[in-house]
Amino acid sequence: MASSLFLGVGAALTSDSALAGEQAAETRENAAEEEQASDPLAGATIDAALVYYQEQDRVTAAEGIINYRQALDDANIIRGKIALDALTGASANGAVIQARPQSFTRPSGTGVYQARAGELPLDDTFKDTRLQLSANWQHLFSAKWQASLGGYLSREYDYTSLGVNAGLEHSFNQSNTQVFAGAAYYFDIVNPVGGRPVGMSEMVFRKDFASEAEFRQAFDATRFYESALKRTFDFNVGVTQTLSRRWQAQVSYGLSAVNGYLNDAYKVVSRVDSGGQALGYHYEQRPDERLKHNLYLMTKGALESGTLTFSYRYSDDDWSLQAHTFDARYRYNLSGAAYWQWQFRAYLQDAAEFYHLYLTEGEPLPEFASADHRLGKMQTYTIGVKYGQKLEQGMLASVRLAYYQQRPQNPGVELPGELASFDQFPHIDAIVLQLGMRF
């Protein structure tokens, strides 16, 4: 379990697009679980996985992952990872559902995309490809002390992230207790398509101008065209304790400080009148700083038939976005060569303090506002099953199938006029299929 620290620190997503946030984190946790089950000094190991994520009528994601681990000697281990994912489909742009068709200027300023009457506005041009590379060196100073250093690079069409991380672990109490600490720093460069929208500026439309030049001048007034930066510092400290011959527990605390460009350049907020009719759209604006805390509790037990794991994570930040994550897994060993694993995961989140489903005509614009459902009140649930089978020559194959449901909820917002005629918080259903092979 201890070695997972060195993989986990610095494994944060560079953007919100990769495998739909919560599911991406869950994919990493499954990979870390496989890592913990192996002997870190067992020579060279290659783990390959294909992950397919499909939302109903929304985003489709496919990701290929290769992890390489090599024990150089009894004291040094190197790890490398390469991941390539592609996302296509339609993503909600934040606007409310209306009883009439709606049009939106594309982020590039060229052309429009539309939402039909009674349907959630979706940007159907959502498409991205990400390449992620990471490397890690772990050194065992003795049976009681070990440390690691790592680097990270992620590149998307409009987003680049560079990171470094380090970790330290100490074992004592006859190796029944391990304390660990880790830190990571990320430097991100953001270049949205069409430039960065000026926060809270209003979307302009070509049809409202006599010439292309006049429209372009008005559009440019809503844009910053230079690159934006984001910096993240993560810190994690914790303890793992063997409770008995069969049970183990872990407690950890994490701190994350982020500053810079934190907006989603492709999200808007509708401005509506007293009858709920949209009169315009404003680009979102979030604070340029965020401080996050999280507390993680986990217990794992070795039963006669397999392994039982329970975990709970509480997170909070200065955006007033609180979240609770509950996860339960039971691994049933069919034999020494095969197993089934069942999982249930629940995620409960409150809305950020600046979450606005809409803005009201005639009222002053707020300093910060976002209608992004990822910052709203919601619940998500995952039910999954995984089958693993040892093959010849020590290889291990696995397949995981999961059903994921996201349930956005009204945080107490009044729905005037026609807004009340539609479900402004539609559910999202998705299927996750993961195929894995260890060599």
C-alpha positions as a Python dict, from the first residue, in 0.01 Angstrom:
ca = {
    (1, 'M'): (0, 0, 0),
    (2, 'A'): (283, 237, 74),
    (3, 'S'): (410, 257, -281),
    (4, 'S'): (80, 402, -400),
    (5, 'L'): (183, 733, -243),
    (6, 'F'): (447, 784, -506),
    (7, 'L'): (204, 723, -788),
    (8, 'G'): (-84, 915, -637),
    (9, 'V'): (94, 1241, -561),
    (10, 'G'): (89, 1441, -878),
    (11, 'A'): (-171, 1233, -1053),
    (12, 'A'): (-428, 1511, -1068),
    (13, 'L'): (-605, 1588, -1392),
    (14, 'T'): (-481, 1882, -1590),
    (15, 'S'): (-828, 1973, -1707),
    (16, 'D'): (-1190, 1885, -1640),
    (17, 'S'): (-1235, 1707, -1971),
    (18, 'A'): (-1042, 1388, -1910),
    (19, 'L'): (-1283, 1100, -1867),
    (20, 'A'): (-1546, 1316, -1698),
    (21, 'G'): (-1374, 1408, -1373),
    (22, 'E'): (-1497, 1159, -1113),
    (23, 'Q'): (-1464, 864, -1348),
    (24, 'A'): (-1107, 964, -1431),
    (25, 'A'): (-1021, 966, -1062),
    (26, 'E'): (-1182, 625, -1023),
    (27, 'T'): (-980, 486, -1313),
    (28, 'R'): (-660, 602, -1142),
    (29, 'E'): (-770, 441, -814),
    (30, 'N'): (-827, 109, -989),
    (31, 'A'): (-480, 135, -1143),
    (32, 'A'): (-329, 213, -803),
    (33, 'E'): (-506, -89, -654),
    (34, 'E'): (-345, -317, -912),
    (35, 'E'): (-10, -154, -836),
    (36, 'Q'): (-44, -227, -464),
    (37, 'A'): (-121, -593, -531),
    (38, 'S'): (213, -650, -700),
    (39, 'D'): (564, -696, -562),
    (40, 'P'): (752, -368, -624),
    (41, 'L'): (1083, -552, -654),
    (42, 'A'): (961, -820, -896),
    (43, 'G'): (1169, -709, -1196),
    (44, 'A'): (996, -550, -1493),
    (45, 'T'): (619, -521, -1523),
    (46, 'I'): (406, -368, -1797),
    (47, 'D'): (41, -280, -1741),
    (48, 'A'): (-172, -189, -2041),
    (49, 'A'): (-533, -76, -2032),
    (50, 'L'): (-803, 49, -2265),
    (51, 'V'): (-1085, 255, -2115),
    (52, 'Y'): (-1406, 343, -2298),
    (53, 'Y'): (-1651, 595, -2149),
    (54, 'Q'): (-1989, 665, -2311),
    (55, 'E'): (-2249, 914, -2189),
    (56, 'Q'): (-2598, 892, -2331),
    (57, 'D'): (-2620, 1151, -2612),
    (58, 'R'): (-2319, 1337, -2469),
    (59, 'V'): (-1946, 1279, -2438),
    (60, 'T'): (-1759, 973, -2562),
    (61, 'A'): (-1405, 911, -2438),
    (62, 'A'): (-1147, 647, -2521),
    (63, 'E'): (-816, 618, -2339),
    (64, 'G'): (-514, 395, -2380),
    (65, 'I'): (-270, 361, -2089),
    (66, 'I'): (67, 188, -2058),
    (67, 'N'): (247, 170, -1723),
    (68, 'Y'): (604, 39, -1702),
    (69, 'R'): (778, -55, -1377),
    (70, 'Q'): (1136, -177, -1348),
    (71, 'A'): (1325, -277, -1034),
    (72, 'L'): (1685, -180, -1112),
    (73, 'D'): (1814, -345, -796),
    (74, 'D'): (1706, -399, -437),
    (75, 'A'): (1700, -25, -370),
    (76, 'N'): (1583, 148, -688),
    (77, 'I'): (1261, 130, -886),
    (78, 'I'): (1168, 335, -1191),
    (79, 'R'): (820, 382, -1331),
    (80, 'G'): (692, 537, -1650),
    (81, 'K'): (348, 602, -1789),
    (82, 'I'): (209, 707, -2123),
    (83, 'A'): (-159, 774, -2179),
    (84, 'L'): (-349, 893, -2482),
    (85, 'D'): (-717, 981, -2468),
    (86, 'A'): (-961, 1122, -2719),
    (87, 'L'): (-1294, 1287, -2641),
    (88, 'T'): (-1576, 1370, -2877),
    (89, 'G'): (-1944, 1452, -2852),
    (90, 'A'): (-2154, 1731, -2707),
    (91, 'S'): (-2092, 1915, -2381),
    (92, 'A'): (-2341, 2135, -2191),
    (93, 'N'): (-2245, 2501, -2231),
    (94, 'G'): (-2424, 2620, -1915),
    (95, 'A'): (-2725, 2792, -2075),
    (96, 'V'): (-3078, 2716, -1952),
    (97, 'I'): (-3338, 2517, -2147),
    (98, 'Q'): (-3589, 2733, -2335),
    (99, 'A'): (-3924, 2687, -2509),
    (100, 'R'): (-3773, 2826, -2831),
    (101, 'P'): (-3459, 2741, -3028),
    (102, 'Q'): (-3137, 2909, -2914),
    (103, 'S'): (-2823, 3007, -3107),
    (104, 'F'): (-2471, 3052, -2971),
    (105, 'T'): (-2159, 3200, -3128),
    (106, 'R'): (-1887, 2939, -3155),
    (107, 'P'): (-1578, 2994, -2936),
    (108, 'S'): (-1372, 3078, -3245),
    (109, 'G'): (-1617, 3351, -3344),
    (110, 'T'): (-1684, 3176, -3674),
    (111, 'G'): (-2040, 3050, -3715),
    (112, 'V'): (-2301, 2945, -3460),
    (113, 'Y'): (-2432, 2627, -3303),
    (114, 'Q'): (-2793, 2578, -3200),
    (115, 'A'): (-3008, 2412, -2936),
    (116, 'R'): (-3359, 2299, -3023),
    (117, 'A'): (-3662, 2406, -2821),
    (118, 'G'): (-3696, 2213, -2496),
    (119, 'E'): (-3343, 2069, -2513),
    (120, 'L'): (-3038, 2138, -2298),
    (121, 'P'): (-2794, 2358, -2497),
    (122, 'L'): (-2494, 2149, -2598),
    (123, 'D'): (-2177, 2254, -2775),
    (124, 'D'): (-2154, 1981, -3038),
    (125, 'T'): (-1800, 2077, -3139),
    (126, 'F'): (-1654, 1931, -2819),
    (127, 'K'): (-1343, 1742, -2927),
    (128, 'D'): (-1002, 1696, -2771),
    (129, 'T'): (-701, 1468, -2764),
    (130, 'R'): (-460, 1448, -2472),
    (131, 'L'): (-114, 1293, -2442),
    (132, 'Q'): (17, 1236, -2091),
    (133, 'L'): (370, 1129, -1995),
    (134, 'S'): (504, 1071, -1645),
    (135, 'A'): (814, 919, -1488),
    (136, 'N'): (902, 830, -1129),
    (137, 'W'): (1213, 714, -944),
    (138, 'Q'): (1174, 542, -607),
    (139, 'H'): (1472, 479, -379),
    (140, 'L'): (1474, 255, -72),
    (141, 'F'): (1735, 389, 170),
    (142, 'S'): (1666, 105, 412),
    (143, 'A'): (1386, -120, 528),
    (144, 'K'): (1243, 183, 711),
    (145, 'W'): (1296, 476, 475),
    (146, 'Q'): (1210, 535, 110),
    (147, 'A'): (1165, 839, -114),
    (148, 'S'): (1061, 922, -468),
    (149, 'L'): (1094, 1192, -733),
    (150, 'G'): (878, 1227, -1042),
    (151, 'G'): (792, 1441, -1341),
    (152, 'Y'): (475, 1491, -1544),
    (153, 'L'): (380, 1632, -1884),
    (154, 'S'): (34, 1657, -2037),
    (155, 'R'): (-51, 1815, -2371),
    (156, 'E'): (-391, 1892, -2520),
    (157, 'Y'): (-487, 2112, -2812),
    (158, 'D'): (-555, 2409, -2585),
    (159, 'Y'): (-389, 2305, -2259),
    (160, 'T'): (-35, 2214, -2147),
    (161, 'S'): (64, 2099, -1799),
    (162, 'L'): (409, 2042, -1650),
    (163, 'G'): (459, 1897, -1303),
    (164, 'V'): (710, 1762, -1053),
    (165, 'N'): (644, 1560, -739),
    (166, 'A'): (831, 1410, -445),
    (167, 'G'): (744, 1178, -158),
    (168, 'L'): (897, 1040, 161),
    (169, 'E'): (789, 741, 373),
    (170, 'H'): (906, 599, 705),
    (171, 'S'): (815, 259, 853),
    (172, 'F'): (840, 173, 1222),
    (173, 'N'): (668, -32, 1492),
    (174, 'Q'): (802, -352, 1334),
    (175, 'S'): (681, -223, 994),
    (176, 'N'): (322, -213, 1121),
    (177, 'T'): (309, 166, 1088),
    (178, 'Q'): (402, 382, 790),
    (179, 'V'): (393, 761, 786),
    (180, 'F'): (423, 939, 454),
    (181, 'A'): (430, 1285, 304),
    (182, 'G'): (429, 1402, -55),
    (183, 'A'): (415, 1723, -254),
    (184, 'A'): (360, 1819, -617),
    (185, 'Y'): (376, 2138, -820),
    (186, 'Y'): (207, 2199, -1157),
    (187, 'F'): (254, 2478, -1406),
    (188, 'D'): (-24, 2493, -1665),
    (189, 'I'): (-56, 2699, -1983),
    (190, 'V'): (-407, 2761, -2117),
    (191, 'N'): (-480, 2861, -2478),
    (192, 'P'): (-855, 2828, -2541),
    (193, 'V'): (-984, 2818, -2898),
    (194, 'G'): (-1076, 3172, -2997),
    (195, 'G'): (-898, 3325, -2698),
    (196, 'R'): (-1008, 3362, -2337),
    (197, 'P'): (-1346, 3529, -2290),
    (198, 'V'): (-1354, 3840, -2073),
    (199, 'G'): (-1535, 3727, -1759),
    (200, 'M'): (-1902, 3832, -1747),
    (201, 'S'): (-1885, 3991, -2094),
    (202, 'E'): (-2187, 3927, -2315),
    (203, 'M'): (-2183, 3697, -2616),
    (204, 'V'): (-2214, 3884, -2948),
    (205, 'F'): (-2374, 3754, -3269),
    (206, 'R'): (-2283, 3814, -3632),
    (207, 'K'): (-2647, 3880, -3727),
    (208, 'D'): (-2654, 4191, -3507),
    (209, 'F'): (-2382, 4369, -3707),
    (210, 'A'): (-2384, 4521, -4054),
    (211, 'S'): (-2042, 4386, -4150),
    (212, 'E'): (-1795, 4115, -4059),
    (213, 'A'): (-1545, 4382, -3956),
    (214, 'E'): (-1788, 4536, -3706),
    (215, 'F'): (-1871, 4195, -3564),
    (216, 'R'): (-1505, 4099, -3535),
    (217, 'Q'): (-1429, 4422, -3352),
    (218, 'A'): (-1710, 4354, -3103),
    (219, 'F'): (-1605, 3989, -3066),
    (220, 'D'): (-1241, 4085, -3004),
    (221, 'A'): (-1357, 4319, -2727),
    (222, 'T'): (-1479, 4011, -2539),
    (223, 'R'): (-1148, 3828, -2570),
    (224, 'F'): (-795, 3805, -2430),
    (225, 'Y'): (-573, 3641, -2689),
    (226, 'E'): (-256, 3586, -2486),
    (227, 'S'): (-194, 3259, -2300),
    (228, 'A'): (-311, 3223, -1941),
    (229, 'L'): (-129, 3046, -1659),
    (230, 'K'): (-242, 2827, -1372),
    (231, 'R'): (-25, 2708, -1083),
    (232, 'T'): (-108, 2426, -842),
    (233, 'F'): (67, 2312, -525),
    (234, 'D'): (-48, 1983, -369),
    (235, 'F'): (58, 1847, -32),
    (236, 'N'): (-38, 1515, 126),
    (237, 'V'): (48, 1358, 462),
    (238, 'G'): (-84, 1043, 625),
    (239, 'V'): (-36, 723, 817),
    (240, 'T'): (-104, 357, 738),
    (241, 'Q'): (-152, 122, 1034),
    (242, 'T'): (-174, -256, 1047),
    (243, 'L'): (-453, -326, 1295),
    (244, 'S'): (-431, -703, 1301),
    (245, 'R'): (-319, -994, 1089),
    (246, 'R'): (-613, -930, 855),
    (247, 'W'): (-698, -561, 882),
    (248, 'Q'): (-525, -241, 782),
    (249, 'A'): (-630, 126, 798),
    (250, 'Q'): (-511, 452, 646),
    (251, 'V'): (-574, 819, 726),
    (252, 'S'): (-443, 1106, 515),
    (253, 'Y'): (-487, 1480, 478),
    (254, 'G'): (-442, 1671, 154),
    (255, 'L'): (-404, 2040, 77),
    (256, 'S'): (-421, 2194, -270),
    (257, 'A'): (-360, 2562, -348),
    (258, 'V'): (-444, 2678, -701),
    (259, 'N'): (-410, 3022, -856),
    (260, 'G'): (-432, 3170, -1203),
    (261, 'Y'): (-685, 3108, -1479),
    (262, 'L'): (-957, 2882, -1335),
    (263, 'N'): (-1243, 2961, -1575),
    (264, 'D'): (-1384, 2723, -1833),
    (265, 'A'): (-1354, 2930, -2149),
    (266, 'Y'): (-1642, 2745, -2316),
    (267, 'K'): (-1911, 2797, -2048),
    (268, 'V'): (-2178, 3068, -2038),
    (269, 'V'): (-2456, 3184, -1803),
    (270, 'S'): (-2800, 3280, -1940),
    (271, 'R'): (-2954, 3619, -1855),
    (272, 'V'): (-3332, 3588, -1826),
    (273, 'D'): (-3631, 3817, -1766),
    (274, 'S'): (-3908, 3771, -1510),
    (275, 'G'): (-4079, 3523, -1742),
    (276, 'G'): (-3771, 3302, -1764),
    (277, 'Q'): (-3695, 3395, -2126),
    (278, 'A'): (-3327, 3424, -2215),
    (279, 'L'): (-3225, 3772, -2330),
    (280, 'G'): (-2851, 3710, -2359),
    (281, 'Y'): (-2555, 3500, -2251),
    (282, 'H'): (-2252, 3599, -2042),
    (283, 'Y'): (-1919, 3419, -2026),
    (284, 'E'): (-1852, 3275, -1682),
    (285, 'Q'): (-1609, 3421, -1431),
    (286, 'R'): (-1459, 3226, -1141),
    (287, 'P'): (-1220, 3344, -867),
    (288, 'D'): (-852, 3321, -962),
    (289, 'E'): (-760, 3139, -641),
    (290, 'R'): (-880, 2820, -478),
    (291, 'L'): (-770, 2648, -158),
    (292, 'K'): (-887, 2288, -116),
    (293, 'H'): (-867, 2048, 180),
    (294, 'N'): (-948, 1679, 193),
    (295, 'L'): (-952, 1407, 456),
    (296, 'Y'): (-930, 1043, 349),
    (297, 'L'): (-1012, 737, 562),
    (298, 'M'): (-972, 379, 443),
    (299, 'T'): (-982, 32, 592),
    (300, 'K'): (-903, -295, 417),
    (301, 'G'): (-960, -646, 544),
    (302, 'A'): (-836, -984, 422),
    (303, 'L'): (-1122, -1233, 452),
    (304, 'E'): (-1117, -1607, 395),
    (305, 'S'): (-1276, -1558, 54),
    (306, 'G'): (-1117, -1232, -57),
    (307, 'T'): (-1065, -866, 31),
    (308, 'L'): (-1308, -603, 160),
    (309, 'T'): (-1228, -230, 130),
    (310, 'F'): (-1417, 73, 259),
    (311, 'S'): (-1313, 434, 210),
    (312, 'Y'): (-1449, 782, 277),
    (313, 'R'): (-1321, 1117, 155),
    (314, 'Y'): (-1435, 1459, 272),
    (315, 'S'): (-1329, 1764, 73),
    (316, 'D'): (-1391, 2134, 123),
    (317, 'D'): (-1261, 2456, -32),
    (318, 'D'): (-1293, 2833, -11),
    (319, 'W'): (-1547, 2824, -295),
    (320, 'S'): (-1786, 2662, -40),
    (321, 'L'): (-1789, 2346, -248),
    (322, 'Q'): (-1810, 2055, -5),
    (323, 'A'): (-1810, 1692, -115),
    (324, 'H'): (-1836, 1345, 37),
    (325, 'T'): (-1717, 1029, -141),
    (326, 'F'): (-1807, 679, -17),
    (327, 'D'): (-1652, 373, -180),
    (328, 'A'): (-1698, 2, -101),
    (329, 'R'): (-1528, -286, -283),
    (330, 'Y'): (-1537, -659, -232),
    (331, 'R'): (-1292, -884, -411),
    (332, 'Y'): (-1392, -1250, -417),
    (333, 'N'): (-1118, -1497, -506),
    (334, 'L'): (-1254, -1780, -716),
    (335, 'S'): (-919, -1956, -696),
    (336, 'G'): (-555, -1863, -690),
    (337, 'A'): (-584, -1760, -1052),
    (338, 'A'): (-913, -1568, -1084),
    (339, 'Y'): (-1130, -1320, -896),
    (340, 'W'): (-1445, -1110, -913),
    (341, 'Q'): (-1462, -761, -766),
    (342, 'W'): (-1778, -561, -698),
    (343, 'Q'): (-1782, -190, -632),
    (344, 'F'): (-2027, 77, -518),
    (345, 'R'): (-1930, 443, -513),
    (346, 'A'): (-2135, 748, -411),
    (347, 'Y'): (-2031, 1111, -447),
    (348, 'L'): (-2234, 1395, -290),
    (349, 'Q'): (-2149, 1758, -364),
    (350, 'D'): (-2284, 2099, -259),
    (351, 'A'): (-2286, 2395, -497),
    (352, 'A'): (-2009, 2653, -510),
    (353, 'E'): (-2103, 2990, -360),
    (354, 'F'): (-2095, 3160, -702),
    (355, 'Y'): (-2300, 2895, -884),
    (356, 'H'): (-2584, 3064, -1076),
    (357, 'L'): (-2824, 2871, -1295),
    (358, 'Y'): (-2907, 3206, -1457),
    (359, 'L'): (-2863, 3583, -1419),
    (360, 'T'): (-3165, 3812, -1379),
    (361, 'E'): (-3228, 4099, -1620),
    (362, 'G'): (-3210, 4438, -1451),
    (363, 'E'): (-2991, 4322, -1162),
    (364, 'P'): (-2620, 4416, -1140),
    (365, 'L'): (-2387, 4149, -1275),
    (366, 'P'): (-2212, 3958, -995),
    (367, 'E'): (-1835, 3955, -967),
    (368, 'F'): (-1829, 3577, -1013),
    (369, 'A'): (-2082, 3346, -1175),
    (370, 'S'): (-2083, 3001, -1333),
    (371, 'A'): (-2364, 2771, -1446),
    (372, 'D'): (-2127, 2476, -1492),
    (373, 'H'): (-2306, 2173, -1343),
    (374, 'R'): (-1971, 2043, -1217),
    (375, 'L'): (-1978, 2332, -967),
    (376, 'G'): (-2344, 2281, -878),
    (377, 'K'): (-2517, 2058, -629),
    (378, 'M'): (-2516, 1698, -746),
    (379, 'Q'): (-2493, 1333, -660),
    (380, 'T'): (-2314, 1066, -861),
    (381, 'Y'): (-2332, 688, -825),
    (382, 'T'): (-2117, 413, -971),
    (383, 'I'): (-2190, 40, -966),
    (384, 'G'): (-1921, -177, -1117),
    (385, 'V'): (-1793, -531, -1150),
    (386, 'K'): (-1447, -650, -1246),
    (387, 'Y'): (-1313, -991, -1342),
    (388, 'G'): (-944, -1082, -1331),
    (389, 'Q'): (-773, -1397, -1458),
    (390, 'K'): (-411, -1508, -1439),
    (391, 'L'): (-278, -1643, -1767),
    (392, 'E'): (29, -1835, -1869),
    (393, 'Q'): (375, -1698, -1793),
    (394, 'G'): (246, -1483, -1509),
    (395, 'M'): (27, -1254, -1718),
    (396, 'L'): (-293, -1111, -1571),
    (397, 'A'): (-598, -1007, -1773),
    (398, 'S'): (-892, -809, -1638),
    (399, 'V'): (-1216, -654, -1758),
    (400, 'R'): (-1423, -397, -1571),
    (401, 'L'): (-1775, -280, -1650),
    (402, 'A'): (-1942, 3, -1460),
    (403, 'Y'): (-2262, 203, -1476),
    (404, 'Y'): (-2232, 568, -1378),
    (405, 'Q'): (-2513, 814, -1308),
    (406, 'Q'): (-2476, 1185, -1243),
    (407, 'R'): (-2773, 1357, -1080),
    (408, 'P'): (-2747, 1739, -1077),
    (409, 'Q'): (-2987, 1894, -826),
    (410, 'N'): (-3150, 2230, -773),
    (411, 'P'): (-2959, 2403, -489),
    (412, 'G'): (-3267, 2611, -407),
    (413, 'V'): (-3287, 2829, -717),
    (414, 'E'): (-3627, 2975, -811),
    (415, 'L'): (-3738, 2883, -1163),
    (416, 'P'): (-3940, 3174, -1305),
    (417, 'G'): (-4182, 3142, -1596),
    (418, 'E'): (-4088, 2895, -1865),
    (419, 'L'): (-3779, 2773, -1679),
    (420, 'A'): (-4012, 2574, -1453),
    (421, 'S'): (-4158, 2394, -1756),
    (422, 'F'): (-3836, 2202, -1819),
    (423, 'D'): (-3596, 1987, -1621),
    (424, 'Q'): (-3306, 2230, -1588),
    (425, 'F'): (-3099, 1966, -1407),
    (426, 'P'): (-3109, 1658, -1635),
    (427, 'H'): (-2938, 1336, -1531),
    (428, 'I'): (-2638, 1191, -1712),
    (429, 'D'): (-2602, 814, -1756),
    (430, 'A'): (-2278, 656, -1870),
    (431, 'I'): (-2114, 319, -1923),
    (432, 'V'): (-1745, 256, -1850),
    (433, 'L'): (-1563, -42, -2000),
    (434, 'Q'): (-1201, -109, -1905),
    (435, 'L'): (-979, -384, -2043),
    (436, 'G'): (-644, -450, -1877),
    (437, 'M'): (-341, -672, -1926),
    (438, 'R'): (-31, -716, -1711),
    (439, 'F'): (283, -863, -1864),
}
